[in-house]
Short mmCIF file of C-alpha atoms in Angstrom, two decimals:
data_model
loop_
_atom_site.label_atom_id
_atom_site.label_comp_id
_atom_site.label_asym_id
_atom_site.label_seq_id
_atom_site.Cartn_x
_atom_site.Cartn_y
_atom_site.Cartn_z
CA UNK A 1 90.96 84.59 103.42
CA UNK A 2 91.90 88.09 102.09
CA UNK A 3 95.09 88.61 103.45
CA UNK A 4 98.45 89.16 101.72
CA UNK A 5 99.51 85.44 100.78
CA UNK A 6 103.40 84.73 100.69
CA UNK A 7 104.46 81.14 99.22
CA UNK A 8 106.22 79.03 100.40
CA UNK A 9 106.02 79.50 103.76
CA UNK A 10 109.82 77.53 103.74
CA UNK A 11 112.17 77.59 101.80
CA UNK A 12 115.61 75.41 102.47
CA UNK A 13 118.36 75.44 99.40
CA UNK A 14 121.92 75.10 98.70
CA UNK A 15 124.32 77.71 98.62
CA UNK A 16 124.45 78.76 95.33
CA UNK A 17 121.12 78.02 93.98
CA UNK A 18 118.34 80.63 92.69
CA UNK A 19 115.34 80.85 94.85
CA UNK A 20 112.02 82.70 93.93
CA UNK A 21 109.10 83.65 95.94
CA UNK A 22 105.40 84.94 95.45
CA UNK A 23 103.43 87.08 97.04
CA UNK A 24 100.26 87.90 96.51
CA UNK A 25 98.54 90.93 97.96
CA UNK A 26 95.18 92.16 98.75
CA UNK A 27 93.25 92.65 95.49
CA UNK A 28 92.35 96.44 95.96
CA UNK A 29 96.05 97.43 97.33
CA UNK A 30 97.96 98.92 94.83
CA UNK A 31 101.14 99.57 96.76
CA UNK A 32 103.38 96.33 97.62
CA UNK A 33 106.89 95.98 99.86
CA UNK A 34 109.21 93.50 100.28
CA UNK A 35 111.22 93.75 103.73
CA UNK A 36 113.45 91.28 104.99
CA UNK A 37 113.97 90.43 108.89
CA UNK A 38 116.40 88.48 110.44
CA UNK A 39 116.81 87.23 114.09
CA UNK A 40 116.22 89.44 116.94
CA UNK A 41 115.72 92.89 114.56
CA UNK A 42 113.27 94.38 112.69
CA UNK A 43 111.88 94.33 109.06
CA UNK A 44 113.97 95.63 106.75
CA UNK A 45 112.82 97.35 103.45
CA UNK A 46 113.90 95.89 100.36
CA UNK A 47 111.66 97.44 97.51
CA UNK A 48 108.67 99.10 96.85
CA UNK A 49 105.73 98.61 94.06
CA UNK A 50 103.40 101.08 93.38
CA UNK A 51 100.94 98.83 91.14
CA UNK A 52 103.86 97.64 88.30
CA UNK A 53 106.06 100.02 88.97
CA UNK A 54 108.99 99.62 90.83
CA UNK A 55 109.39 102.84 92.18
CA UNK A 56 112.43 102.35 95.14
CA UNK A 57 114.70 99.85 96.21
CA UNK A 58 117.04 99.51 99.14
CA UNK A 59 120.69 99.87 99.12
CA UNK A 60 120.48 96.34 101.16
CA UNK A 61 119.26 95.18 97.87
CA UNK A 62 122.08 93.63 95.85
CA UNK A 63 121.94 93.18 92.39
CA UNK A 64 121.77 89.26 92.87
CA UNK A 65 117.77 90.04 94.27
CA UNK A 66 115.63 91.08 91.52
CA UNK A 67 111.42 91.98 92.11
CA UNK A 68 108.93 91.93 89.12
CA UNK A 69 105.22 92.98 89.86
CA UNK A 70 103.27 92.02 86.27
CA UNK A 71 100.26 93.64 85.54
CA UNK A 72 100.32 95.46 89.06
CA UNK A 73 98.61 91.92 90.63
CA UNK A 74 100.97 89.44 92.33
CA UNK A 75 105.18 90.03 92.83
CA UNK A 76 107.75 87.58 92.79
CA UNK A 77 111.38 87.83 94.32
CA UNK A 78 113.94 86.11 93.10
CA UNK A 79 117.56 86.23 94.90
CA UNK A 80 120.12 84.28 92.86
CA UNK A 81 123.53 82.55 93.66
CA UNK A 82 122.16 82.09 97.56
CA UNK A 83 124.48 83.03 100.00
CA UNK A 84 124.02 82.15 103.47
CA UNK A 85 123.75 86.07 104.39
CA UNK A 86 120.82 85.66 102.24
CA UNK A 87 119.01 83.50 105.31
CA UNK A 88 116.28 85.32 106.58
CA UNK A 89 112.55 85.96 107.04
CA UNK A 90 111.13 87.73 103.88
CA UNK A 91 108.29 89.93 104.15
CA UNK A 92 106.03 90.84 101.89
CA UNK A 93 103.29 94.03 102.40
CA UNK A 94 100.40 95.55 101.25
CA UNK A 95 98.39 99.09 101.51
CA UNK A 96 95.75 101.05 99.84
CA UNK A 97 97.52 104.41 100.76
CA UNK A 98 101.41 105.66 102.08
CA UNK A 99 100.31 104.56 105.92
CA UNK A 100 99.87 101.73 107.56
CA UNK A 101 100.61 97.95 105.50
CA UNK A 102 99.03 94.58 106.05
CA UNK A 103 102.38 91.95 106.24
CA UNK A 104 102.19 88.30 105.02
CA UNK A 105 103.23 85.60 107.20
CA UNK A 106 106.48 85.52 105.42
CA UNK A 107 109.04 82.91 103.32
CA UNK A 108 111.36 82.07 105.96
CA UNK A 109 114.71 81.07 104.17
CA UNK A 110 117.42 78.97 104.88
CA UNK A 111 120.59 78.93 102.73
CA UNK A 112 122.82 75.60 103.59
CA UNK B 1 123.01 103.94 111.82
CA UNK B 2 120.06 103.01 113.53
CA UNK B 3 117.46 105.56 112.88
CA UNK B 4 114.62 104.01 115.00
CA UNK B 5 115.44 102.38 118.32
CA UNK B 6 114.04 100.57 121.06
CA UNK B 7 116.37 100.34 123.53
CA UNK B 8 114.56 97.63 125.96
CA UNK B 9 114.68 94.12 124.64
CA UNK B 10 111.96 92.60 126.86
CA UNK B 11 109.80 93.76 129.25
CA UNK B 12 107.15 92.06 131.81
CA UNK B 13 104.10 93.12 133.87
CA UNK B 14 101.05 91.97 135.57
CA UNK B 15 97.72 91.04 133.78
CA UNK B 16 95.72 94.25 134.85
CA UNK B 17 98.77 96.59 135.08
CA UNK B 18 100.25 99.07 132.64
CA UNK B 19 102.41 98.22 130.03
CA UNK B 20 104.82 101.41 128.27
CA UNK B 21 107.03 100.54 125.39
CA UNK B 22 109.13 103.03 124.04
CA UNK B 23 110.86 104.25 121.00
CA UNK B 24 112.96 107.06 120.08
CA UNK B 25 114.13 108.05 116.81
CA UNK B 26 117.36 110.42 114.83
CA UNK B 27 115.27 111.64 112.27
CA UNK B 28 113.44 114.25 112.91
CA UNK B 29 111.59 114.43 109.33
CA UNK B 30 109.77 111.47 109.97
CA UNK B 31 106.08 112.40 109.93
CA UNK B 32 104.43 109.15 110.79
CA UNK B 33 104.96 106.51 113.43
CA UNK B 34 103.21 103.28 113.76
CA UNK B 35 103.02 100.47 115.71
CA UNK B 36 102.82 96.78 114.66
CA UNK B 37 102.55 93.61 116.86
CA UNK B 38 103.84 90.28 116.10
CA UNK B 39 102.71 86.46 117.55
CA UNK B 40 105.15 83.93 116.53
CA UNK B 41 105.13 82.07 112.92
CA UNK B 42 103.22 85.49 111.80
CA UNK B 43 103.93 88.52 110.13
CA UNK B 44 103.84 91.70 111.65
CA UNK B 45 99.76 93.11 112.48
CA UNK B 46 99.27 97.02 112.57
CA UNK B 47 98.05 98.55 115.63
CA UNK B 48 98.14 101.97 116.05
CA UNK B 49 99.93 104.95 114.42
CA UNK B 50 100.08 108.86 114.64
CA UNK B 51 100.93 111.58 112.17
CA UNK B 52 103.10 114.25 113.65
CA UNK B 53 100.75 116.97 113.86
CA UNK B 54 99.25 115.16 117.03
CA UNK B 55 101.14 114.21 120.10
CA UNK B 56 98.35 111.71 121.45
CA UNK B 57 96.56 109.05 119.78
CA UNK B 58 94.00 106.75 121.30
CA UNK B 59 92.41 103.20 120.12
CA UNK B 60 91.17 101.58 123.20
CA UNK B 61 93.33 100.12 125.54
CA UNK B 62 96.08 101.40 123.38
CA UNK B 63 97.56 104.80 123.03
CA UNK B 64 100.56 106.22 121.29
CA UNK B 65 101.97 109.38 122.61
CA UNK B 66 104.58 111.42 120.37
CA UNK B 67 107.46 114.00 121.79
CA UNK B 68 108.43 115.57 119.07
CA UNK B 69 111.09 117.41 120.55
CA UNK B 70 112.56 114.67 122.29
CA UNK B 71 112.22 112.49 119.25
CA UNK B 72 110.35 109.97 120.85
CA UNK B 73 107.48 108.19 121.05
CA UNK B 74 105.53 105.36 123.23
CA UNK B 75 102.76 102.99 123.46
CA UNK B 76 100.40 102.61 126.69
CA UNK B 77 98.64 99.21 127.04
CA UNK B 78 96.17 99.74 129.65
CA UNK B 79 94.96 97.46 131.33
CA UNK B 80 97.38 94.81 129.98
CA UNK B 81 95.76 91.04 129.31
CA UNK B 82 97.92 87.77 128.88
CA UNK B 83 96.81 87.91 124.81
CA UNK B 84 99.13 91.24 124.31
CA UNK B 85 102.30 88.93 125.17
CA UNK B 86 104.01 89.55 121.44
CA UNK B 87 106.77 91.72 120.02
CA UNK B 88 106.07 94.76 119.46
CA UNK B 89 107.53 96.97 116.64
CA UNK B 90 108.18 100.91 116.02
CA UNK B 91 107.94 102.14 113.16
CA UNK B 92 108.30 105.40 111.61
CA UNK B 93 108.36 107.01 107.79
CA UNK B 94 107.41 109.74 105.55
CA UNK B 95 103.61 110.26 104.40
CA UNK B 96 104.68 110.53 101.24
CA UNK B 97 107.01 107.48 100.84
CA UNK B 98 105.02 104.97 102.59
CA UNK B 99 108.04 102.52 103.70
CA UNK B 100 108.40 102.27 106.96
CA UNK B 101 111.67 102.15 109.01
CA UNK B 102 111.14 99.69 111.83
CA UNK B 103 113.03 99.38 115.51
CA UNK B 104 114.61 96.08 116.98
CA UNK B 105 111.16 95.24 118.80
CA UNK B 106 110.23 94.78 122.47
CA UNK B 107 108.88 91.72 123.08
CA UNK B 108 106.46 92.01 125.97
CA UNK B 109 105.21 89.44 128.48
CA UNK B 110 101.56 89.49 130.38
CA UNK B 111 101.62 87.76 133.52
CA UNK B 112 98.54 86.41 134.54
#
């Protein structure tokens, strides 16, 4: 399978712990999101990767989340001190250009 | 403020019939507008888009027409089957900046 791989799948932790999650793109894409979605809306962007660079993040995104994308492969997102806000679907994307991206089946959260 | 919108929650219609989802947007920069459907316990699939210099798009049974000046947009399904029961999201964004902004979804129902 060469889809975008997100891991875990689930996620359930205590309020107050650090959580981190993968995602691993398709190999040729060098452009990678992170959106989060909760109940009943739509995806919403959280940061952007052009290969390792970071090159925007969302005003949603607090400075308790933190992205890394090493070596311009796989990213990781880490959100620390969980809230229960923080409970949500998290998306992760890929593309080859600035149009259309191929979405993950996503790290579905739940902060207790 | 919600800067893409799809104002009808749900919407049902006969296996064989039309189905027309709608979006309107605030910003008239956007340049691009996509569409992306979603089955349960997946992430969101791409299905069609259109850049701004076109006001039609066509992909088989599925076509995307764009109003500029009424800053809205809409997918045709025609002839709708029981498999295109999913929720279906607008999106729109800059060609340059490759995030997208997404709507609330529609989630649409194929009766057989």
């Amino acid at each position: 399978d060469t889809g975008v791989s997100q891991n875990p799948r689930h996620k359930i932790t205590k309020r107050g712990q650090n959580v981190t999650f993968r995602c691993d793109p398709i190999s040729e894409h060098n452009r990678l999101y992170w959106y989060r979605q909760t109940l009943g809306q739509g995806p919403e962007f959280l940061t952007y990767f052009q290969n390792e660079a970071q090159l925007e993040k969302s005003r949603l995104l607090s400075d308790r989340f933190s992205a890394e994308r090493p070596k311009g492969s796989f990213s990781t997102l880490e959100i620390q001190r969980t809230e229960q806000g923080d409970s949500a679907m998290y998306l992760c994307a890929s593309s080859p250009t600035n149009t259309e991206a191929f979405f993950g089946q996503g790290t579905r959260l739940t902060v207790v | 403020d919600q800067q893409v919108k799809q104002n009808s929650p749900s919407l049902s219609v006969q296996e064989g019939r039309i189905s027309i989802l709608n979006c309107d947007y605030t910003n008239s920069m956007f340049d691009y507008f996509l569409w992306y459907k979603k089955y349960p316990a997946e992430g969101p699939t791409f299905l069609i888009s259109i850049s701004s210099i076109k006001d039609k798009n066509e992909d088989g049974r599925f076509t995307v027409f764009l109003n500029k000046s009424a800053k809205h947009l809409s997918l045709h399904i025609v002839p709708s089957q029981p498999g295109d029961s999913a929720v279906y999201f607008c999106a729109a964004s800059f060609t340059n900046a490759g995030k997208s902004t997404f709507g609330d979804g529609t989630t649409l129902t194929v009766k057989p």
